[in-house]
XYZ file of C-alpha atoms in Angstrom:
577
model
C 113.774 90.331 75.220
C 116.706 89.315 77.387
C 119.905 91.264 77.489
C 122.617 89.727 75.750
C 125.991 89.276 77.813
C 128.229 90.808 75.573
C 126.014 94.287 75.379
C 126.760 94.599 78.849
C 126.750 98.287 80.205
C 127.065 97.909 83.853
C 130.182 99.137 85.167
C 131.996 98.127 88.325
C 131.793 100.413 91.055
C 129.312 102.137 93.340
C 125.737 103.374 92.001
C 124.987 106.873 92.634
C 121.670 107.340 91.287
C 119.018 106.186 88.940
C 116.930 108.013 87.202
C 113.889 107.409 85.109
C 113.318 108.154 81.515
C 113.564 107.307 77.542
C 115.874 106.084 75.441
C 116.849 108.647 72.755
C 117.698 106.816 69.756
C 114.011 106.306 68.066
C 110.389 107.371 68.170
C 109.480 103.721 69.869
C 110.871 105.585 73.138
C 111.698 102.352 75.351
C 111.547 103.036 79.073
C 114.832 102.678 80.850
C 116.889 104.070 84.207
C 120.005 105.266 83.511
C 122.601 105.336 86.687
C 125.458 107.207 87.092
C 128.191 105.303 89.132
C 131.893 105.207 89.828
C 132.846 103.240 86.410
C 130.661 105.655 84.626
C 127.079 105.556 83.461
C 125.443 102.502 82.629
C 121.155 102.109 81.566
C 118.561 98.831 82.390
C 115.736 98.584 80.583
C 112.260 99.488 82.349
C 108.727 97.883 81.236
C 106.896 100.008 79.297
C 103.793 98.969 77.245
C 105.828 100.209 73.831
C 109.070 98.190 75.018
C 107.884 95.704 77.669
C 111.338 95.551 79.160
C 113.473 95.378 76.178
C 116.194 97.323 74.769
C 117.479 97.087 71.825
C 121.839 97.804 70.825
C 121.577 101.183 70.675
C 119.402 101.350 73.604
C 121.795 98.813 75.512
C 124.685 100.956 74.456
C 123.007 104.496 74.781
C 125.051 104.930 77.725
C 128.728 105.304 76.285
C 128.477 108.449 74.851
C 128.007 110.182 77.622
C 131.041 109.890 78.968
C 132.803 110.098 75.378
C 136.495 111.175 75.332
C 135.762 113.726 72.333
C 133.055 115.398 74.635
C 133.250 118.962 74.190
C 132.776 121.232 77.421
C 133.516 124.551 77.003
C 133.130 126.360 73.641
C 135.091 127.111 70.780
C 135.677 130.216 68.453
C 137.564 129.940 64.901
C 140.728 132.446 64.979
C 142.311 134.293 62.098
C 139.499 133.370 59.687
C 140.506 130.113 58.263
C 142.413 129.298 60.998
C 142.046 126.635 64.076
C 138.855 126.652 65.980
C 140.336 127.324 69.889
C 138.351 127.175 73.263
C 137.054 130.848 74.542
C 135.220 131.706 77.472
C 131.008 131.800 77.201
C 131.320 135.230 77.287
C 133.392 135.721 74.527
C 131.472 133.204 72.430
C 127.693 134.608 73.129
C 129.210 138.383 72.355
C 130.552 136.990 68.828
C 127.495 135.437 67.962
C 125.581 138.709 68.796
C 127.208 140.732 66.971
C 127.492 138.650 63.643
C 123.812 138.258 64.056
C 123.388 142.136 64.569
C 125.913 142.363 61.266
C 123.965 139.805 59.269
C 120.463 141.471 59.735
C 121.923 144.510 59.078
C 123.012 143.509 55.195
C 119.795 141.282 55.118
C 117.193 142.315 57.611
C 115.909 139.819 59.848
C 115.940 136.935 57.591
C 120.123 137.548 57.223
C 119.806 134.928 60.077
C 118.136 131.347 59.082
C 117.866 128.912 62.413
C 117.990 125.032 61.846
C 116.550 122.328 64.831
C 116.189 118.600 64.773
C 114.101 116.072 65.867
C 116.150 115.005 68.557
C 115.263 118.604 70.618
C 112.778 117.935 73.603
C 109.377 119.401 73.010
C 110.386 122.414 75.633
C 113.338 123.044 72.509
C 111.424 122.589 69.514
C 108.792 125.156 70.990
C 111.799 127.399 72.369
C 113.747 127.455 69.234
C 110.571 128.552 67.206
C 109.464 131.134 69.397
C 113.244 132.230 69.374
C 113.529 132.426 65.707
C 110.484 134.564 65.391
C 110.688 136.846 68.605
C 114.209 137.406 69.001
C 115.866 137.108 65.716
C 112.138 138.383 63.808
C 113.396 136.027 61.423
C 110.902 133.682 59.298
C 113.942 131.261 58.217
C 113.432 128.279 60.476
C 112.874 125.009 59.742
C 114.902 121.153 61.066
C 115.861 117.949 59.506
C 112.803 116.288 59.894
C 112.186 117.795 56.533
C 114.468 114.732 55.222
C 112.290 112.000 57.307
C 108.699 112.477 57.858
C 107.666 114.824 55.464
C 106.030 112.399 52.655
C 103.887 110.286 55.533
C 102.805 114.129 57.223
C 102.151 115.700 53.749
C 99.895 112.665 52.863
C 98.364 111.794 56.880
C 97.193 116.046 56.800
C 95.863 115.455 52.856
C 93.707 112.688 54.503
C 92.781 112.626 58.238
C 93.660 116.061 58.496
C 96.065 115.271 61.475
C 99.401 114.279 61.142
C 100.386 111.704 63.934
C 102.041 108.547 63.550
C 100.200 105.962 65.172
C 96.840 107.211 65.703
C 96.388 104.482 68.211
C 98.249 102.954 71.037
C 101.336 100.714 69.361
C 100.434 97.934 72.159
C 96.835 97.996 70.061
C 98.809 96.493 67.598
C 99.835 93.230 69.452
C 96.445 91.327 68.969
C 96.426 91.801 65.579
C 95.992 88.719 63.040
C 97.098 90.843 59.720
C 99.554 93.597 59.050
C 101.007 95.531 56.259
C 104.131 96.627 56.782
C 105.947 98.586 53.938
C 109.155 100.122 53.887
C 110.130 99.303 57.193
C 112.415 96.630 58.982
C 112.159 96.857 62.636
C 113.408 93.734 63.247
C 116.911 95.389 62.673
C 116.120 98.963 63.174
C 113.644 99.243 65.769
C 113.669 95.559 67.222
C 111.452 95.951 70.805
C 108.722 97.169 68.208
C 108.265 93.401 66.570
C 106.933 91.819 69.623
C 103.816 94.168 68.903
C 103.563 92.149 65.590
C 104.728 88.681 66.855
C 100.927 87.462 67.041
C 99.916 88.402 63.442
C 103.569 86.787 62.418
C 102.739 83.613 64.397
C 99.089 83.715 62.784
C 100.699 83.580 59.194
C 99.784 87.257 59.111
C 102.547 89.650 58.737
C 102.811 90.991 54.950
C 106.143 92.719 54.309
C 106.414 94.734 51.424
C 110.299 94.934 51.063
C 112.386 94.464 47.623
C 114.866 92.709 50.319
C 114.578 89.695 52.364
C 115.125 91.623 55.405
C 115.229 89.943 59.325
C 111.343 91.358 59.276
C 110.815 89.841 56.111
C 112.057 86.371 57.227
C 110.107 86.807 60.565
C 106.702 87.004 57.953
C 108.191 83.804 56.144
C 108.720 81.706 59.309
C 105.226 82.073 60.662
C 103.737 81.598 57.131
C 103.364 85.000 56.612
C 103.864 86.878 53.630
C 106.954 88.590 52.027
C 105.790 90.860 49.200
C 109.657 91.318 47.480
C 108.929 94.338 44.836
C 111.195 95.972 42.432
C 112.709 98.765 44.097
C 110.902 102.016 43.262
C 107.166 100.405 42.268
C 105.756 100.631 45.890
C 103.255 103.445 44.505
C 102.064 100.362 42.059
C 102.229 98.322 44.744
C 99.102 99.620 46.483
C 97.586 100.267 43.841
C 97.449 96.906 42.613
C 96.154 95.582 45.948
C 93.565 98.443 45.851
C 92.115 97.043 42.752
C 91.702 93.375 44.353
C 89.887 94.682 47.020
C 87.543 95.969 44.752
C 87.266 93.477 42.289
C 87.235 90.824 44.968
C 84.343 92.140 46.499
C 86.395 93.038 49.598
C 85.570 96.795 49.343
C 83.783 98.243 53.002
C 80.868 100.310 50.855
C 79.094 101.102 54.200
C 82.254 102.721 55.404
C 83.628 104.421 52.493
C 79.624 105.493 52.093
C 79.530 106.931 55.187
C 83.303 108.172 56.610
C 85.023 108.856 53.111
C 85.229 110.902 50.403
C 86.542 110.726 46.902
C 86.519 106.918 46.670
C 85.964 107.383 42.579
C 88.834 109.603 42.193
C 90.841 106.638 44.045
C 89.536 103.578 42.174
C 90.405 106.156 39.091
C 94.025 105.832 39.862
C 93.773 101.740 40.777
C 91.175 100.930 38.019
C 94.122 100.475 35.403
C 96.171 98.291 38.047
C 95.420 95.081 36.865
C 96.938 91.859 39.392
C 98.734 90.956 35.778
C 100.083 94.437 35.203
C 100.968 94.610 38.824
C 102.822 91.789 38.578
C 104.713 92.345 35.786
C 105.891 95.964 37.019
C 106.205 94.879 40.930
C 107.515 91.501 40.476
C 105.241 90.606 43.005
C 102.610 87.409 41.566
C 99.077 87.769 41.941
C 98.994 84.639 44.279
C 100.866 87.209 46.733
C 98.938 89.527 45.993
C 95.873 87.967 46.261
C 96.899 86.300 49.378
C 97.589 89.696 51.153
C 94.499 91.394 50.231
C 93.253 87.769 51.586
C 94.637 87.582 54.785
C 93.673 91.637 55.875
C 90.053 91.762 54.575
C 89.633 88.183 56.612
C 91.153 89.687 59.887
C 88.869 92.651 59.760
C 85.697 90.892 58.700
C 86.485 88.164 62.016
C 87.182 91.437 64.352
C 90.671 89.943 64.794
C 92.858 93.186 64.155
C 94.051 94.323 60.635
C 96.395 97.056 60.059
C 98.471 98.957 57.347
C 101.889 100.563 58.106
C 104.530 102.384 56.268
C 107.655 103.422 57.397
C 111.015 105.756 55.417
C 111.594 102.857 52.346
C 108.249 103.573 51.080
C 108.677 107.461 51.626
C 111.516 108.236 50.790
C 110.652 108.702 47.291
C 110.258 111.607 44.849
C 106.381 110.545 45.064
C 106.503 109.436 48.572
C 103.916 111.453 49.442
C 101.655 109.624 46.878
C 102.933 106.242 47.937
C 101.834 107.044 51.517
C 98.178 108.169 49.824
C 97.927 105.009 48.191
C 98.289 103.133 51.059
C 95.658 104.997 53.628
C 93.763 104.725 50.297
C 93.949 101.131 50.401
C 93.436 101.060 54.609
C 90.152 102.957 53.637
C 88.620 100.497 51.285
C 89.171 97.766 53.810
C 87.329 99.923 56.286
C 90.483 99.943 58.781
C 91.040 103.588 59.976
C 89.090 104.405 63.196
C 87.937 101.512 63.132
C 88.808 99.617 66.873
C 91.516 96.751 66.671
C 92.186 98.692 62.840
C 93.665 100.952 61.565
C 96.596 103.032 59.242
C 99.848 104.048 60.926
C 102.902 105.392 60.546
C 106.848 104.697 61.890
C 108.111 107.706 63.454
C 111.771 107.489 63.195
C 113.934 110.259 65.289
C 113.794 109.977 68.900
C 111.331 112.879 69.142
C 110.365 113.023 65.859
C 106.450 113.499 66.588
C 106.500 116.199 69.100
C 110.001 117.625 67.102
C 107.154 119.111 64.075
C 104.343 119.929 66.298
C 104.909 123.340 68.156
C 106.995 125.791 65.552
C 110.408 124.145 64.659
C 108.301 123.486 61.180
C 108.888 126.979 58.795
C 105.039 127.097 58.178
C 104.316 125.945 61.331
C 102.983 127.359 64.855
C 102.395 125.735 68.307
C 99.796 123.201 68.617
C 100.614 121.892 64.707
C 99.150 125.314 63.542
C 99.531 126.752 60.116
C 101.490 130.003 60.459
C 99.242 131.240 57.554
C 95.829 131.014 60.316
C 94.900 134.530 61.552
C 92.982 133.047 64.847
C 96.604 130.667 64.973
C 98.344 133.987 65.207
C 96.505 135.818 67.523
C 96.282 132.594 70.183
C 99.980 131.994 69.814
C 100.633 135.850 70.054
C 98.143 136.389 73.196
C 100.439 133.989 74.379
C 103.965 135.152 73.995
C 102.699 138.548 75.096
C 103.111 140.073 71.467
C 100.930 141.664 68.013
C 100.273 138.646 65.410
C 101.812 141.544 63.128
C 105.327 140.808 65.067
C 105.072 137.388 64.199
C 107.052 136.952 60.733
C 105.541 134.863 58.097
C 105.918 131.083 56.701
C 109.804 130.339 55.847
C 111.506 128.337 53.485
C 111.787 124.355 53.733
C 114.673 122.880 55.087
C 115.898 121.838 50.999
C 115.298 125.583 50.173
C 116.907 126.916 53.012
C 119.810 124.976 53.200
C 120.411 125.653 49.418
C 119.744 129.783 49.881
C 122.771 129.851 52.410
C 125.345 132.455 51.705
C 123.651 133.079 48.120
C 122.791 136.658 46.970
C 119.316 137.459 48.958
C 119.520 134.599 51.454
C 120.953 134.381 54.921
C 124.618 135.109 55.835
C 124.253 133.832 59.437
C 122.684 130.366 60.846
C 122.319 128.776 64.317
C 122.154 124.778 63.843
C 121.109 122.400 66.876
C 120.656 118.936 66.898
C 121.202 117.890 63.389
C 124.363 117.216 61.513
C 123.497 117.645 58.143
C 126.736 117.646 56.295
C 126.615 113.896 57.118
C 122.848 113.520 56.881
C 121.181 116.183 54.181
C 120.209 114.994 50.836
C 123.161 116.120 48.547
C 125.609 116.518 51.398
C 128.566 117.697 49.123
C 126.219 120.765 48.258
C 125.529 121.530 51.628
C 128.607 121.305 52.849
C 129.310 123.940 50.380
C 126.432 126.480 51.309
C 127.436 125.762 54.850
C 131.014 127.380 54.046
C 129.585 130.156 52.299
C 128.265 131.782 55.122
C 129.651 134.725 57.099
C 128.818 133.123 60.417
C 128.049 129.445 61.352
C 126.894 128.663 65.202
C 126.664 125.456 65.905
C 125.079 123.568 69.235
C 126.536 120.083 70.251
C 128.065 117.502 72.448
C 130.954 116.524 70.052
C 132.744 117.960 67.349
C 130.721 116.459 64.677
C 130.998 116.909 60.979
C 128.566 119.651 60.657
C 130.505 121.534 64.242
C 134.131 121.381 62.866
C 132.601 123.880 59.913
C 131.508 126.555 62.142
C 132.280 129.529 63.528
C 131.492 128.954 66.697
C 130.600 125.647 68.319
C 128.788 125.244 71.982
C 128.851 122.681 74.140
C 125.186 121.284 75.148
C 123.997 118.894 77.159
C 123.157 115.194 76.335
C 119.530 113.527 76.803
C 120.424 112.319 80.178
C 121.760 114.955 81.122
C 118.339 117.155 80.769
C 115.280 117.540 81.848
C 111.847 117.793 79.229
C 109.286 116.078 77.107
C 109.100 113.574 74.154
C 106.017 112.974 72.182
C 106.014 108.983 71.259
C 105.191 107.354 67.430
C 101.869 107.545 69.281
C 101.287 110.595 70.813
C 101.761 109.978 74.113
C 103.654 112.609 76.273
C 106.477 111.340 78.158
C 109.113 112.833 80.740
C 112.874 113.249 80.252
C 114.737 113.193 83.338
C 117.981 114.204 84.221
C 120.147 111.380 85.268
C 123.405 112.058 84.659
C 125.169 115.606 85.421
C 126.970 117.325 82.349
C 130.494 118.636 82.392
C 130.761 121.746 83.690
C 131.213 124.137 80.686
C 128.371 122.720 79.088
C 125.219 124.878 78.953
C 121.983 124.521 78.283
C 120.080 125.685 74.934
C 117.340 127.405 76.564
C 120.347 129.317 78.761
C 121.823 129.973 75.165
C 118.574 131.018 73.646
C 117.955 133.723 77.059
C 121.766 135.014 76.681
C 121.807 135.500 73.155
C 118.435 137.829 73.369
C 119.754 139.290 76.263
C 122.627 140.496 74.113
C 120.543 141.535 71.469
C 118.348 143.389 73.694
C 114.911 141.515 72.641
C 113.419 140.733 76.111
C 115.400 137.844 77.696
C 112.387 137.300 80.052
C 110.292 135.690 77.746
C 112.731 133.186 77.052
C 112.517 131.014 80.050
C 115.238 128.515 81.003
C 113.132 126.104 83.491
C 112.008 123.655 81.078
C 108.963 122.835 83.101
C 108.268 126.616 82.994
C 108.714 126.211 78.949
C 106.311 123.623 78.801
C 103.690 125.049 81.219
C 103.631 128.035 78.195
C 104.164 125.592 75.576
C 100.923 123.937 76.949
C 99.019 126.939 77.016
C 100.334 127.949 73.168
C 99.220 124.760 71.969
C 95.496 124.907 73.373
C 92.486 124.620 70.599
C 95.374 122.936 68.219
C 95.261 120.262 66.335
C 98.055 118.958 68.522
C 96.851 119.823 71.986
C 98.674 119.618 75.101
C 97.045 122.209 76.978
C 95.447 119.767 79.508
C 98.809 117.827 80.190
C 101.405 118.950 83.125
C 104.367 117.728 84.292
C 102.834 116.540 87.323
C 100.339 114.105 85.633
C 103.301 113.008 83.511
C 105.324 112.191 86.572
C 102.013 110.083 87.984
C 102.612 108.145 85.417
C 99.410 109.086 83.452
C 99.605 108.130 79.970
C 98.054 110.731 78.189
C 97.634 111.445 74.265
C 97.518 113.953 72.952
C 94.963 115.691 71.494
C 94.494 116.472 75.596
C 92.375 119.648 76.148
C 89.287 121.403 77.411
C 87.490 118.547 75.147
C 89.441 115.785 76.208
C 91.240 116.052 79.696
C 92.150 112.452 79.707
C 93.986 112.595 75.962
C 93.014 111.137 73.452
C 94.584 107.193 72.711
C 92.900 106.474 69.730
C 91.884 109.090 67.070
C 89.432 109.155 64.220
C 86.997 106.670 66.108
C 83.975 108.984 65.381
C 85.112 111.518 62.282
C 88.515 112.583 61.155
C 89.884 115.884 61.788
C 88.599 117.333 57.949
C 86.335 119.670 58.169
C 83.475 117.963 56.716
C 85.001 115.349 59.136
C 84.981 112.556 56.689
């Protein structure tokens, strides 16, 4: 991909350093340096095997905000109740927030507080934040906005493999492939370094998209004499379940597979029996030429060993049944044999920058390190052998992020919230109701670089850093643990979260030691929470990170090197099928 001249980000003057890491903006992660010079920060794309030297807008452009003029760097208090939010000193700000959490919990106990996180946190934050939450505050109200993104592919990924990960394979496994499914998703616009990983199934008259528009993807499919499956909007659930039903009737079903790695295959074809390529039709829009033609061209590609693969992205999630529509399709990638299977498979497009390892280690309100249930009693004790604590001091499962954001400032619910990373008043489901919730509270904190929508409602806002301008991990779309590196030095005022997180249970006298603020330090424990999890880390370290090691995780004491490809043996159920 070659960098157009008028998305130019390199300023004049002289370089001061470079520094290696990801771009922010999506799961995909590209691999770039970002330099801070004279003219002001400017990024180049590095080669990666997700991006393979290419950047896409936002990654070209990644680089402007962080030298934004609305920048905020030092924080801000509201005066006078109603009146003008106004800079203050740290000081002043942490000893506010103390005490309206200390006056909150005493009206509500510890759940008068409710903490919400984001995807966009490093893995060091997510884990922080949780353990935060729980420790500190002893509050079970946590939970983060990836509640509005991934939840439907998760729900259904857990229901099936028993492991929720996005790509349970290497993305660069997709690039030999000679058939792919791709449903609700247009990368060709939204995540555009991804669709050279599909350029030789689109030149082999191999891409199906599953779209109800004729998206830049959806041309790409057309111009190689691929496929462009344009349904009704809303019928993706039917969909599937139509081209279930011409696997089976066209004699395309794997029975060896679904004999020996499956389970419930008649409680499937139960649902895709009445799915008739005429009745599909008629409620998709689709014809049963396409349809035939795509259950054609991805039973061919896996019976030649060429590489078939389904995918589904936010358009076919983002449903009230999304979580079904995701079930039909690893339904359908079962019949055809695909998952586990090498050069096949079922995956998922992660969409926020760290929106993998954002809802594995406790950001999640049910949710412990490691992608534990909070509910597990051997979960508990781990995670609490860990943090030095009784599994009795760890509170219980929360409420959602719809629940919680809707129990704000109502009778029972939480008076107080800390927000970071997320700006829901602009991106929540109902956002007009939110925004009201959000001003019913007795105390609003919120963490961020700019005085965003969300920010200009609080109480008190606080300046944080930028993703160049810290230092962490990211877990990629497919697993793989990558490094965040400083690059860029933040204004002065601006602090770090885990610095918050340490001064604000220093002030409420709930041992600021075990709140680190060296992120590697945070990720050393984070490591050690996770171990025995579904999503371990425990064998990873900075250091092999830095070496350049690409390692996936699960990586423990039964798989040091990590783990690229999952399911290749038995999925993580526990009869393993």
């Amino acid at each position: 991909m070659t960098r157009p001249a008028e998305l130019s980000t390199t300023p004049a003057g002289h370089a001061h350093s470079a520094g290696h890491t990801h771009c922010p903006y999506c799961a995909l992660q590209c691999a770039m340096t970002v330099t801070e010079a004279d003219g002001g920060p400017y990024v180049e794309p590095v080669w990666f095997p997700t991006n393979r030297g290419g950047l896409c807008r936002k990654g070209w452009t990644s680089a402007q905000l962080l030298d934004h003029p609305g920048r905020l760097e030092t924080p801000l208090i509201r005066v006078g109740g109603e009146g003008r939010l106004e800079p203050c000193s740290w000081d002043t700000a942490l000893d506010h927030i103390a005490e309206g959490i200390r006056r909150a919990q005493s009206r509500g106990g510890p759940d008068g507080v409710a903490v919400f996180g984001g995807g966009g946190l490093t893995n060091e934050k997510a884990y922080q934040l949780g353990k935060f939450t729980r420790l500190a505050l002893g509050s079970r109200l946590i939970d983060y906005n990836g509640r509005w993104c991934m939840s439907s592919a998760a729900a259904a990924a857990n229901r099936s493999f028993g492991v929720d990960r996005g790509l349970p394979f290497p993305v660069s496994d997709l690039s030999s492939a000679r058939a792919v499914l791709l449903i609700g998703a247009n990368p060709a616009d939204t995540m555009p370094p991804f669709l050279q990983h599909l350029a030789t199934a689109a030149d082999a008259g191999g891409l199906v998209v599953a779209d109800p528009r004729l998206t830049a993807t959806a041309r790409r499919a057309l111009d190689g004499g691929g496929v462009h499956l344009r349904l009704r909007p809303g019928t993706d659930a039917a969909l599937l379940l139509g081209l279930l039903h011409l696997v089976v009737v066209a004699g395309r079903l794997d029975t060896t597979y679904i004999a020996a790695r499956t389970t419930g295959f008649d409680e499937a074809w139960g649902h895709a029996a009445a799915w008739l390529p005429e009745r599909t039709e008629r409620v998709t829009g689709v014809s049963v030429a396409q349809l035939e033609r795509a259950v054609e061209l991805l039973a061919d590609a896996r019976d030649a060993d060429a590489g078939a693969y389904v995918l589904t992205a936010r358009g076919a999630e983002q449903h009230a049944d999304g979580s079904d529509v995701v079930g039909a399709a690893i339904a359908l990638a079962l019949a055809l044999g695909l998952p586990g299977r090498p050069r096949a498979g079922y995956g998922t497009l992660t969409g926020q920058g760290n929106g993998q390892g954002g809802r594995e280690h406790g950001q999640k309100a049910d949710q412990l390190p490691g992608y534990r249930s909070i509910a597990d009693p051997a979960a508990r004790a781990h995670v609490a052998s860990v943090w030095g604590v009784e599994p009795e001091e760890i509170p219980g499962a929360g409420a959602s992020a719809f629940e919680l954001l809707d129990s704000l400032g109502r009778e029972g619910g939480p008076s107080a919230m800390l927000l970071h990373a997320s700006n829901p008043v602009v991106s929540a489901p109902d956002s007009g109701r939110v925004r009201e919730r959000l001003g019913a509270l007795d105390m609003l904190v919120v963490s961020d670089f700019v005085l965003s929508e969300t920010a200009a409602l609080a109480d008190v806002v606080l300046p944080v850093p930028q993703w160049a301008e810290e230092e962490g991990t990211l877990t990629s779309l497919e697993g793989r643990l990558l490094r965040r590196r400083r690059s860029v030095t933040p204004p002065d005022g601006v602090r770090d979260e885990l610095w918050i997180w340490r001064e604000l249970a220093r002030r409420l006298d709930r041992g600021p030691e075990r709140f680190p603020v060296d992120p590697r330090a945070v990720f050393d424990e984070l490591a050690r929470a996770s171990a025995g999890g579904t999503a371990d880390y425990s064998e990873i370290t900075w250091d092999r990170l830095d070496a350049g090691e690409a390692l996936h995780w699960p990586c423990g004491a039964d798989s040091p090197d990590g783990t690229p490809r999952l399911f290749t043996e038995r999925f993580a159920t526990e009869d393993g099928r």
